[in-house]
Amino acid sequence: MSPTTAASGALFERARAVTPGGVNSPVRAFNAVGGTPRFIRSASGAWLTDVDGNDYVDLICSWGPMLLGHAHPEVQAAVAAAVARGTSYGAPTEPEVELAEEIVARAPVERVRFVSSGTEATMSAIRLARGFTGRDVIVKFAGCYHGHVDSLLASAGSGLATFAVPGTPGVPESSTALTLVLPYNDRAAVEKVFAEHGDRIACLITEAAPGNMGVVPPEPGFNAFLAETCTRHGALFVSDEVMTGFRASKLGQWGLDGAVEGWRPDLMTFGKVMGGGFPAAAFGGRADVMSRLAPEGPVYQAGTLSGNPIATTAGLTTLRLATDEVYAHIDAAADTIKAAAADALSTAGVAHTVQATGTMFSVFFAEGTVRDFGDASRTDSAAYAAFFHAMLDSGVYLPPSAYEAWFLSSAHDDRAVQTVLDALPGAARAAAAAQAPELETR
Ligand SMILES: *Cc1c(COP(=O)(O)O)cnc(C)c1O
């Protein structure tokens, strides 16, 4: 039986009257899966409770940040103590120094600068790369999301080495006219644009492992190849770890392949986990590059609430509690859920592929390895929508889009995992019934 959604429905009506689409970030509106978005009243550990009183095992974790689960007592206590000392001073504080030290100790960066969102982090990293190199062109991959930065909301032009076109109304052509968009995991495409435009390229930005088209791991050596190509052409390699940082592993994606293959980014971006559920993000990298930033250097960048004491306290407490055991726990829970999902979908006869990088994974409703955005687009969204709603009705909150990673936390205990396992077979059958009919072969 479906849970009641009367209170969520009523709030959604009120929300739509005062906010475009009733939400403050598009994916929350359930447009891709239909139905009424659940308005959440509270959360604790692995569980969300909506305004109708329904409980759900949370497989979004605020799209990544809640590595330790919701309302973690030690994070809450640290934040409450920080709030009691005032919430923002517009002057430097100790927590921001400590958080910067923690990030510099874990990630291959020598300096960091805090901002309030991942979008600001990538936007600022690109400005700095352009200021440092004195070049204008930037390179990104289709399906990699770096926040809603004008120059990065770009779609590929008509040919591989041609400049991009705006990906949304409101972005002028001039904002994407210096952006090149390439297929992910495609070395030949990278070599071609660097051969043609190498001396104009300020930086290449990539998700360290894409998680925003579903999880698409870099092929072995791909990040190393990108770093090497950038260096050879005097461009900077910007590794966006807003999603993967301190999430895919204790050291992020860099810990999974950079530490092994020996590549180092020139600049990195962070967000999500490092804010511990508050708006905090960062960009960082080589000292000689970061020193070009104001007030040390000429490249301007600033923020009223940047590095504010509440967000940095939440992030610092979260990172200090993010021990090897936390990642081992999440890994084990993820393995159990991945295997059970694959098993349920196979039994029901639903085409699927499970892909992972470290603790992050996603279930594509499509056959075969997903290497890039073109592959990801083969996903059967109708089957996913049916699967999503069946899981939701059984008390499991999945991402309301077929192109997202599933996130767990250290609070996902046996009861939470078992709730997911119990829901999977029925949801797989619902997906099978909704599958796009196969094209008849003649
Ligand atoms: C979420 C995300 C961003 C944007 O961060 P916001 O805080 O939503 O602005 C940038 N890059 C990646 C890889 C992300 O996953």
CSV table of C-alpha atoms and ligand atoms in Angstrom, one decimal:
chain,number,residue,atom,x,y,z
A,1,MET,CA,0.0,0.0,0.0
A,2,SER,CA,1.3,3.5,-0.8
A,3,PRO,CA,2.0,5.8,2.1
A,4,THR,CA,-0.1,8.9,2.5
A,5,THR,CA,1.3,12.0,1.0
A,6,ALA,CA,-1.4,14.5,1.8
A,7,ALA,CA,0.8,16.8,3.9
A,8,SER,CA,3.6,16.7,1.3
A,9,GLY,CA,1.0,17.4,-1.4
A,10,ALA,CA,-0.4,20.4,0.4
A,11,LEU,CA,3.1,21.9,1.0
A,12,PHE,CA,4.0,21.3,-2.6
A,13,GLU,CA,0.9,23.3,-3.7
A,14,ARG,CA,2.0,26.2,-1.4
A,15,ALA,CA,5.6,25.9,-2.5
A,16,ARG,CA,4.6,26.1,-6.2
A,17,ALA,CA,2.7,29.4,-5.5
A,18,VAL,CA,5.9,31.1,-4.2
A,19,THR,CA,8.8,29.2,-5.8
A,20,PRO,CA,9.4,28.1,-9.4
A,21,GLY,CA,8.4,24.4,-9.6
A,22,GLY,CA,8.0,24.4,-5.8
A,23,VAL,CA,11.7,23.5,-5.2
A,24,ASN,CA,15.0,25.2,-4.7
A,25,SER,CA,17.0,22.8,-6.9
A,26,PRO,CA,15.3,21.2,-9.9
A,27,VAL,CA,15.9,17.4,-9.3
A,28,ARG,CA,14.0,17.6,-6.0
A,29,ALA,CA,10.7,18.2,-7.9
A,30,PHE,CA,10.4,14.6,-9.0
A,31,ASN,CA,9.9,15.7,-12.7
A,32,ALA,CA,11.9,12.8,-14.0
A,33,VAL,CA,9.9,10.2,-12.0
A,34,GLY,CA,6.5,11.9,-11.6
A,35,GLY,CA,4.4,12.0,-8.4
A,36,THR,CA,4.6,14.2,-5.3
A,37,PRO,CA,7.9,15.2,-3.9
A,38,ARG,CA,8.2,14.3,-0.2
A,39,PHE,CA,8.7,17.2,2.1
A,40,ILE,CA,11.1,16.1,4.9
A,41,ARG,CA,10.4,17.1,8.5
A,42,SER,CA,13.4,15.5,10.1
A,43,ALA,CA,16.2,13.0,9.7
A,44,SER,CA,18.2,10.8,12.0
A,45,GLY,CA,21.0,8.4,11.1
A,46,ALA,CA,20.1,6.6,7.9
A,47,TRP,CA,16.4,7.6,8.0
A,48,LEU,CA,14.3,10.5,6.7
A,49,THR,CA,10.8,11.3,8.1
A,50,ASP,CA,8.4,13.2,5.9
A,51,VAL,CA,5.7,15.6,6.9
A,52,ASP,CA,3.1,12.8,6.7
A,53,GLY,CA,5.1,10.8,9.2
A,54,ASN,CA,6.5,8.2,6.7
A,55,ASP,CA,10.0,6.9,7.3
A,56,TYR,CA,12.5,6.2,4.5
A,57,VAL,CA,15.9,4.7,4.4
A,58,ASP,CA,17.9,7.6,2.8
A,59,LEU,CA,20.0,6.6,-0.2
A,60,ILE,CA,20.7,10.2,-1.2
A,61,CYS,CA,22.4,11.5,1.9
A,62,SER,CA,21.7,15.1,0.8
A,63,TRP,CA,23.4,14.2,-2.5
A,64,GLY,CA,26.6,13.1,-0.8
A,65,PRO,CA,27.4,15.3,2.2
A,66,MET,CA,25.9,13.2,5.0
A,67,LEU,CA,28.8,10.7,5.2
A,68,LEU,CA,28.1,10.1,8.9
A,69,GLY,CA,24.3,10.0,8.6
A,70,HIS,CA,21.9,12.6,9.7
A,71,ALA,CA,22.0,14.5,13.0
A,72,HIS,CA,25.3,12.9,14.1
A,73,PRO,CA,25.5,13.7,17.8
A,74,GLU,CA,29.2,14.8,17.7
A,75,VAL,CA,28.6,17.0,14.7
A,76,GLN,CA,25.5,18.5,16.2
A,77,ALA,CA,27.2,19.2,19.5
A,78,ALA,CA,30.2,20.9,17.7
A,79,VAL,CA,27.8,23.0,15.6
A,80,ALA,CA,25.6,23.9,18.6
A,81,ALA,CA,28.7,25.1,20.5
A,82,ALA,CA,29.8,27.1,17.5
A,83,VAL,CA,26.4,28.7,17.1
A,84,ALA,CA,26.4,29.8,20.7
A,85,ARG,CA,29.6,31.8,19.9
A,86,GLY,CA,27.9,33.7,17.1
A,87,THR,CA,27.4,32.6,13.5
A,88,SER,CA,29.5,34.8,11.2
A,89,TYR,CA,32.0,37.6,11.8
A,90,GLY,CA,33.4,38.5,8.4
A,91,ALA,CA,36.8,38.1,10.0
A,92,PRO,CA,39.1,35.1,10.1
A,93,THR,CA,38.6,32.3,12.7
A,94,GLU,CA,40.3,29.2,14.0
A,95,PRO,CA,38.0,26.6,12.6
A,96,GLU,CA,38.7,27.7,9.0
A,97,VAL,CA,42.4,27.3,9.6
A,98,GLU,CA,41.9,23.9,11.1
A,99,LEU,CA,39.7,22.7,8.2
A,100,ALA,CA,42.2,24.0,5.7
A,101,GLU,CA,45.0,22.1,7.5
A,102,GLU,CA,42.9,18.9,7.5
A,103,ILE,CA,42.3,19.2,3.7
A,104,VAL,CA,45.9,20.0,2.9
A,105,ALA,CA,46.9,17.0,5.0
A,106,ARG,CA,44.6,14.6,3.1
A,107,ALA,CA,44.5,15.9,-0.5
A,108,PRO,CA,47.3,16.7,-2.9
A,109,VAL,CA,46.9,20.5,-2.5
A,110,GLU,CA,49.2,23.0,-0.9
A,111,ARG,CA,46.7,25.9,-0.3
A,112,VAL,CA,42.9,26.1,-0.2
A,113,ARG,CA,40.4,28.9,-0.3
A,114,PHE,CA,36.9,28.4,1.1
A,115,VAL,CA,33.7,29.3,-0.7
A,116,SER,CA,30.0,28.4,0.0
A,117,SER,CA,29.1,26.1,-2.9
A,118,GLY,CA,30.6,23.7,-5.4
A,119,THR,CA,29.5,26.1,-8.1
A,120,GLU,CA,31.6,28.9,-6.7
A,121,ALA,CA,34.5,26.5,-6.3
A,122,THR,CA,34.7,25.5,-9.9
A,123,MET,CA,33.9,29.0,-11.2
A,124,SER,CA,36.7,30.4,-9.1
A,125,ALA,CA,39.2,27.6,-10.1
A,126,ILE,CA,38.5,28.4,-13.8
A,127,ARG,CA,39.0,32.1,-13.2
A,128,LEU,CA,42.3,31.4,-11.4
A,129,ALA,CA,43.5,29.0,-14.2
A,130,ARG,CA,42.8,31.7,-16.8
A,131,GLY,CA,44.5,34.3,-14.7
A,132,PHE,CA,47.5,32.1,-14.0
A,133,THR,CA,48.0,31.0,-17.6
A,134,GLY,CA,46.9,34.1,-19.4
A,135,ARG,CA,44.8,31.9,-21.7
A,136,ASP,CA,41.0,31.8,-22.2
A,137,VAL,CA,39.9,28.4,-23.5
A,138,ILE,CA,38.6,25.7,-21.2
A,139,VAL,CA,37.9,22.0,-21.8
A,140,LYS,CA,35.2,19.9,-20.2
A,141,PHE,CA,33.5,16.6,-20.7
A,142,ALA,CA,29.9,16.0,-21.7
A,143,GLY,CA,27.9,14.5,-18.7
A,144,CYS,CA,30.3,16.0,-16.1
A,145,TYR,CA,28.5,18.5,-13.9
A,146,HIS,CA,30.5,21.2,-12.2
A,147,GLY,CA,27.6,23.3,-10.8
A,148,HIS,CA,25.7,26.0,-12.7
A,149,VAL,CA,28.6,28.0,-13.9
A,150,ASP,CA,27.7,29.8,-17.2
A,151,SER,CA,30.8,28.7,-19.1
A,152,LEU,CA,30.3,25.1,-18.0
A,153,LEU,CA,26.6,24.9,-18.8
A,154,ALA,CA,27.7,24.1,-22.3
A,155,SER,CA,26.8,21.5,-24.9
A,156,ALA,CA,29.2,20.1,-27.5
A,157,GLY,CA,29.4,22.0,-30.8
A,158,SER,CA,28.9,20.4,-34.1
A,159,GLY,CA,32.3,18.8,-34.3
A,160,LEU,CA,34.9,17.5,-31.8
A,161,ALA,CA,37.2,20.4,-31.8
A,162,THR,CA,34.5,23.1,-32.3
A,163,PHE,CA,33.5,25.4,-29.5
A,164,ALA,CA,30.4,24.7,-27.4
A,165,VAL,CA,26.9,26.2,-27.5
A,166,PRO,CA,24.9,27.3,-24.4
A,167,GLY,CA,23.3,24.3,-22.6
A,168,THR,CA,20.4,26.4,-21.3
A,169,PRO,CA,18.6,29.6,-22.1
A,170,GLY,CA,20.1,32.6,-20.2
A,171,VAL,CA,23.7,31.7,-21.0
A,172,PRO,CA,24.9,33.9,-23.8
A,173,GLU,CA,26.8,32.4,-26.6
A,174,SER,CA,29.8,34.5,-25.6
A,175,SER,CA,30.0,32.6,-22.3
A,176,THR,CA,30.4,29.2,-23.9
A,177,ALA,CA,32.4,30.3,-27.0
A,178,LEU,CA,35.6,29.5,-25.2
A,179,THR,CA,34.5,26.1,-23.9
A,180,LEU,CA,35.3,22.8,-25.7
A,181,VAL,CA,33.1,19.8,-24.7
A,182,LEU,CA,34.4,16.3,-25.3
A,183,PRO,CA,33.2,12.7,-24.7
A,184,TYR,CA,34.4,11.3,-21.4
A,185,ASN,CA,37.0,8.5,-21.4
A,186,ASP,CA,37.9,9.5,-25.0
A,187,ARG,CA,41.7,10.0,-25.3
A,188,ALA,CA,41.7,10.6,-29.0
A,189,ALA,CA,39.2,13.5,-28.6
A,190,VAL,CA,41.4,15.0,-25.9
A,191,GLU,CA,44.5,14.7,-28.1
A,192,LYS,CA,42.7,16.2,-31.1
A,193,VAL,CA,41.6,19.4,-29.3
A,194,PHE,CA,45.0,19.9,-27.6
A,195,ALA,CA,46.7,19.5,-31.0
A,196,GLU,CA,44.4,22.1,-32.4
A,197,HIS,CA,44.0,24.6,-29.5
A,198,GLY,CA,46.7,23.6,-27.0
A,199,ASP,CA,48.4,26.9,-26.8
A,200,ARG,CA,45.1,28.7,-26.0
A,201,ILE,CA,43.9,26.2,-23.3
A,202,ALA,CA,43.9,27.5,-19.8
A,203,CYS,CA,42.6,24.3,-18.2
A,204,LEU,CA,40.8,21.1,-18.5
A,205,ILE,CA,38.2,20.4,-15.8
A,206,THR,CA,36.9,17.0,-15.1
A,207,GLU,CA,35.0,15.2,-12.4
A,208,ALA,CA,37.7,13.0,-10.8
A,209,ALA,CA,35.2,10.2,-11.4
A,210,PRO,CA,31.9,11.4,-12.9
A,211,GLY,CA,29.0,10.9,-10.6
A,212,ASN,CA,26.5,13.3,-12.2
A,213,MET,CA,25.6,11.1,-15.2
A,214,GLY,CA,25.4,8.1,-12.8
A,215,VAL,CA,28.8,6.7,-11.7
A,216,VAL,CA,31.2,6.4,-14.7
A,217,PRO,CA,34.7,5.5,-13.5
A,218,PRO,CA,37.7,6.8,-15.4
A,219,GLU,CA,39.3,4.1,-17.4
A,220,PRO,CA,42.6,3.0,-15.9
A,221,GLY,CA,45.2,5.8,-16.5
A,222,PHE,CA,42.7,8.3,-17.9
A,223,ASN,CA,43.2,10.9,-15.2
A,224,ALA,CA,46.9,10.5,-15.4
A,225,PHE,CA,46.7,10.9,-19.2
A,226,LEU,CA,44.7,14.1,-18.8
A,227,ALA,CA,47.2,15.5,-16.2
A,228,GLU,CA,50.1,14.7,-18.5
A,229,THR,CA,48.4,16.2,-21.6
A,230,CYS,CA,47.6,19.4,-19.7
A,231,THR,CA,51.2,19.7,-18.5
A,232,ARG,CA,52.6,19.1,-21.9
A,233,HIS,CA,50.6,22.0,-23.3
A,234,GLY,CA,51.1,24.4,-20.4
A,235,ALA,CA,47.4,24.1,-19.3
A,236,LEU,CA,46.2,23.4,-15.8
A,237,PHE,CA,44.5,20.1,-14.8
A,238,VAL,CA,41.5,20.8,-12.6
A,239,SER,CA,40.1,17.8,-10.8
A,240,ASP,CA,36.6,18.4,-9.5
A,241,GLU,CA,36.2,16.3,-6.4
A,242,VAL,CA,33.1,18.2,-5.1
A,243,MET,CA,31.2,14.9,-5.1
A,244,THR,CA,34.0,12.3,-4.8
A,245,GLY,CA,36.2,14.2,-2.3
A,246,PHE,CA,36.2,12.4,1.1
A,247,ARG,CA,33.3,10.3,-0.2
A,248,ALA,CA,34.6,7.8,-2.8
A,249,SER,CA,37.3,7.0,-0.3
A,250,LYS,CA,39.0,8.8,2.6
A,251,LEU,CA,41.2,10.5,0.1
A,252,GLY,CA,38.5,10.8,-2.5
A,253,GLN,CA,39.0,9.7,-6.1
A,254,TRP,CA,42.6,10.9,-6.0
A,255,GLY,CA,43.2,8.3,-3.2
A,256,LEU,CA,41.7,5.6,-5.5
A,257,ASP,CA,43.7,6.3,-8.6
A,258,GLY,CA,46.0,9.4,-8.3
A,259,ALA,CA,47.9,8.0,-5.4
A,260,VAL,CA,48.3,4.8,-7.4
A,261,GLU,CA,49.1,6.2,-10.8
A,262,GLY,CA,51.1,9.2,-9.5
A,263,TRP,CA,49.1,12.0,-11.1
A,264,ARG,CA,48.5,15.2,-9.3
A,265,PRO,CA,46.0,17.9,-10.1
A,266,ASP,CA,47.2,21.5,-10.5
A,267,LEU,CA,43.8,22.6,-8.9
A,268,MET,CA,41.1,20.7,-7.1
A,269,THR,CA,37.6,21.5,-6.0
A,270,PHE,CA,35.8,20.2,-3.0
A,271,GLY,CA,32.3,20.5,-1.5
A,272,LYS,CA,29.5,18.3,-0.2
A,273,VAL,CA,31.2,16.0,2.5
A,274,MET,CA,33.7,18.8,3.6
A,275,GLY,CA,30.8,21.0,4.6
A,276,GLY,CA,29.2,18.3,6.9
A,277,GLY,CA,25.7,19.3,5.7
A,278,PHE,CA,26.4,23.0,5.7
A,279,PRO,CA,27.1,25.3,2.7
A,280,ALA,CA,30.9,25.0,2.4
A,281,ALA,CA,33.1,24.2,-0.5
A,282,ALA,CA,36.7,24.9,-1.5
A,283,PHE,CA,39.2,25.1,-4.3
A,284,GLY,CA,42.9,24.5,-3.8
A,285,GLY,CA,46.1,23.3,-5.4
A,286,ARG,CA,49.7,24.2,-6.2
A,287,ALA,CA,51.1,27.0,-4.0
A,288,ASP,CA,52.4,29.0,-7.0
A,289,VAL,CA,49.0,28.9,-8.7
A,290,MET,CA,47.0,29.6,-5.6
A,291,SER,CA,49.3,32.6,-4.7
A,292,ARG,CA,47.9,34.4,-7.8
A,293,LEU,CA,44.7,34.8,-5.9
A,294,ALA,CA,43.8,38.1,-4.1
A,295,PRO,CA,45.0,39.4,-1.7
A,296,GLU,CA,48.4,37.7,-2.4
A,297,GLY,CA,48.0,38.0,-6.2
A,298,PRO,CA,45.9,39.9,-8.8
A,299,VAL,CA,43.1,37.4,-9.5
A,300,TYR,CA,40.0,38.6,-7.7
A,301,GLN,CA,37.8,36.2,-5.6
A,302,ALA,CA,35.8,36.8,-2.4
A,303,GLY,CA,32.7,35.8,-0.4
A,304,THR,CA,30.8,37.3,2.6
A,305,LEU,CA,30.1,33.9,4.3
A,306,SER,CA,33.2,32.1,2.9
A,307,GLY,CA,34.8,29.9,5.6
A,308,ASN,CA,32.1,30.9,8.1
A,309,PRO,CA,32.6,29.3,11.6
A,310,ILE,CA,29.5,27.1,11.6
A,311,ALA,CA,30.1,25.4,8.2
A,312,THR,CA,33.8,25.0,8.8
A,313,THR,CA,33.1,23.5,12.3
A,314,ALA,CA,30.6,21.0,10.8
A,315,GLY,CA,33.0,20.1,8.0
A,316,LEU,CA,36.0,19.8,10.3
A,317,THR,CA,34.1,17.6,12.8
A,318,THR,CA,32.8,15.4,10.0
A,319,LEU,CA,36.3,14.9,8.4
A,320,ARG,CA,37.9,14.1,11.8
A,321,LEU,CA,35.2,11.5,12.4
A,322,ALA,CA,35.6,10.1,8.9
A,323,THR,CA,38.0,7.3,9.8
A,324,ASP,CA,39.1,4.2,7.8
A,325,GLU,CA,36.3,2.3,9.6
A,326,VAL,CA,33.7,4.7,8.3
A,327,TYR,CA,34.7,4.0,4.7
A,328,ALA,CA,35.0,0.3,5.3
A,329,HIS,CA,31.5,0.2,6.7
A,330,ILE,CA,30.0,2.1,3.8
A,331,ASP,CA,32.0,-0.1,1.3
A,332,ALA,CA,30.5,-3.2,2.9
A,333,ALA,CA,26.9,-1.9,2.9
A,334,ALA,CA,27.3,-0.7,-0.7
A,335,ASP,CA,28.6,-4.1,-1.8
A,336,THR,CA,25.5,-5.8,-0.2
A,337,ILE,CA,23.1,-3.4,-1.9
A,338,LYS,CA,24.9,-3.5,-5.2
A,339,ALA,CA,24.8,-7.3,-5.3
A,340,ALA,CA,21.1,-7.5,-4.2
A,341,ALA,CA,20.0,-4.9,-6.7
A,342,ALA,CA,21.8,-6.7,-9.6
A,343,ASP,CA,20.3,-10.0,-8.4
A,344,ALA,CA,16.7,-8.6,-8.2
A,345,LEU,CA,16.9,-6.9,-11.6
A,346,SER,CA,18.4,-10.0,-13.2
A,347,THR,CA,15.7,-12.2,-11.7
A,348,ALA,CA,13.0,-9.8,-13.0
A,349,GLY,CA,14.6,-9.6,-16.4
A,350,VAL,CA,15.4,-5.9,-16.3
A,351,ALA,CA,18.5,-4.7,-18.3
A,352,HIS,CA,20.9,-3.0,-15.9
A,353,THR,CA,24.5,-2.3,-15.2
A,354,VAL,CA,26.0,-1.5,-11.7
A,355,GLN,CA,29.0,0.7,-11.7
A,356,ALA,CA,31.0,2.0,-8.8
A,357,THR,CA,34.0,4.0,-7.8
A,358,GLY,CA,35.0,3.4,-4.2
A,359,THR,CA,32.0,3.7,-2.0
A,360,MET,CA,29.9,5.5,-4.7
A,361,PHE,CA,27.8,3.5,-7.1
A,362,SER,CA,24.8,3.7,-9.4
A,363,VAL,CA,22.5,1.3,-11.1
A,364,PHE,CA,22.0,2.1,-14.8
A,365,PHE,CA,18.8,0.8,-16.3
A,366,ALA,CA,20.7,-0.1,-19.5
A,367,GLU,CA,22.7,-3.1,-20.7
A,368,GLY,CA,26.5,-2.9,-21.0
A,369,THR,CA,29.3,-0.7,-19.6
A,370,VAL,CA,28.6,3.0,-19.4
A,371,ARG,CA,31.8,4.8,-20.5
A,372,ASP,CA,30.4,8.2,-21.3
A,373,PHE,CA,27.3,10.4,-21.5
A,374,GLY,CA,26.1,8.8,-24.8
A,375,ASP,CA,26.1,5.4,-23.1
A,376,ALA,CA,24.3,6.8,-20.0
A,377,SER,CA,21.6,8.2,-22.2
A,378,ARG,CA,20.5,4.7,-23.2
A,379,THR,CA,19.0,4.4,-19.7
A,380,ASP,CA,15.3,3.2,-19.6
A,381,SER,CA,13.9,6.1,-17.6
A,382,ALA,CA,10.3,4.7,-17.6
A,383,ALA,CA,11.6,1.5,-15.9
A,384,TYR,CA,13.6,3.5,-13.4
A,385,ALA,CA,10.6,5.7,-12.6
A,386,ALA,CA,8.5,2.6,-11.8
A,387,PHE,CA,11.4,1.1,-9.8
A,388,PHE,CA,11.9,4.4,-7.9
A,389,HIS,CA,8.2,4.6,-6.8
A,390,ALA,CA,8.0,1.0,-5.8
A,391,MET,CA,11.1,1.5,-3.6
A,392,LEU,CA,9.6,4.7,-2.2
A,393,ASP,CA,6.4,2.9,-1.3
A,394,SER,CA,8.5,0.3,0.5
A,395,GLY,CA,10.3,3.0,2.5
A,396,VAL,CA,13.5,3.5,0.5
A,397,TYR,CA,14.3,7.0,-0.8
A,398,LEU,CA,16.4,6.7,-4.0
A,399,PRO,CA,17.5,9.7,-6.1
A,400,PRO,CA,14.5,10.9,-8.1
A,401,SER,CA,16.5,10.6,-11.4
A,402,ALA,CA,18.0,7.6,-13.2
A,403,TYR,CA,21.3,9.5,-13.7
A,404,GLU,CA,22.5,9.8,-10.1
A,405,ALA,CA,24.7,8.0,-7.7
A,406,TRP,CA,23.3,6.2,-4.7
A,407,PHE,CA,24.8,7.4,-1.4
A,408,LEU,CA,25.2,5.6,1.9
A,409,SER,CA,26.5,6.6,5.3
A,410,SER,CA,28.2,5.1,8.3
A,411,ALA,CA,24.7,5.1,9.9
A,412,HIS,CA,23.3,2.6,7.4
A,413,ASP,CA,23.1,-0.3,9.8
A,414,ASP,CA,21.8,-3.8,9.3
A,415,ARG,CA,18.1,-2.7,9.8
A,416,ALA,CA,18.5,0.1,7.1
A,417,VAL,CA,20.3,-2.2,4.7
A,418,GLN,CA,17.7,-5.0,5.2
A,419,THR,CA,14.9,-2.6,4.5
A,420,VAL,CA,16.5,-1.9,1.1
A,421,LEU,CA,17.1,-5.6,0.4
A,422,ASP,CA,13.4,-6.4,1.2
A,423,ALA,CA,12.2,-3.7,-1.2
A,424,LEU,CA,14.3,-4.7,-4.1
A,425,PRO,CA,12.6,-7.7,-5.6
A,426,GLY,CA,9.1,-6.1,-5.8
A,427,ALA,CA,10.6,-2.9,-7.2
A,428,ALA,CA,12.5,-4.9,-9.9
A,429,ARG,CA,9.2,-6.5,-10.9
A,430,ALA,CA,7.6,-3.1,-11.2
A,431,ALA,CA,10.5,-2.0,-13.4
A,432,ALA,CA,10.1,-5.1,-15.6
A,433,ALA,CA,6.4,-4.2,-16.1
A,434,ALA,CA,7.3,-0.7,-17.1
A,435,GLN,CA,10.2,-1.5,-19.4
A,436,ALA,CA,10.3,0.1,-22.8
A,437,PRO,CA,9.0,-2.5,-25.2
A,438,GLU,CA,11.9,-3.9,-27.3
A,439,LEU,CA,11.9,-2.8,-30.9
A,440,GLU,CA,10.7,-5.6,-33.1
A,441,THR,CA,13.3,-6.9,-35.5
A,442,ARG,CA,12.1,-7.5,-39.0
B,1,LIG,C1,27.4,19.0,-6.6
B,1,LIG,C2,28.6,19.3,-7.6
B,1,LIG,C3,29.0,20.6,-7.9
B,1,LIG,C4,28.2,21.8,-7.5
B,1,LIG,O1,28.2,22.0,-6.1
B,1,LIG,P1,27.0,22.9,-5.5
B,1,LIG,O2,27.3,23.0,-4.1
B,1,LIG,O3,25.7,22.2,-5.8
B,1,LIG,O4,27.1,24.2,-6.2
B,1,LIG,C5,30.1,20.7,-8.6
B,1,LIG,N1,30.8,19.6,-9.1
B,1,LIG,C6,30.4,18.4,-8.8
B,1,LIG,C7,31.3,17.2,-9.3
B,1,LIG,C8,29.3,18.1,-8.1
B,1,LIG,O5,28.9,16.9,-7.8
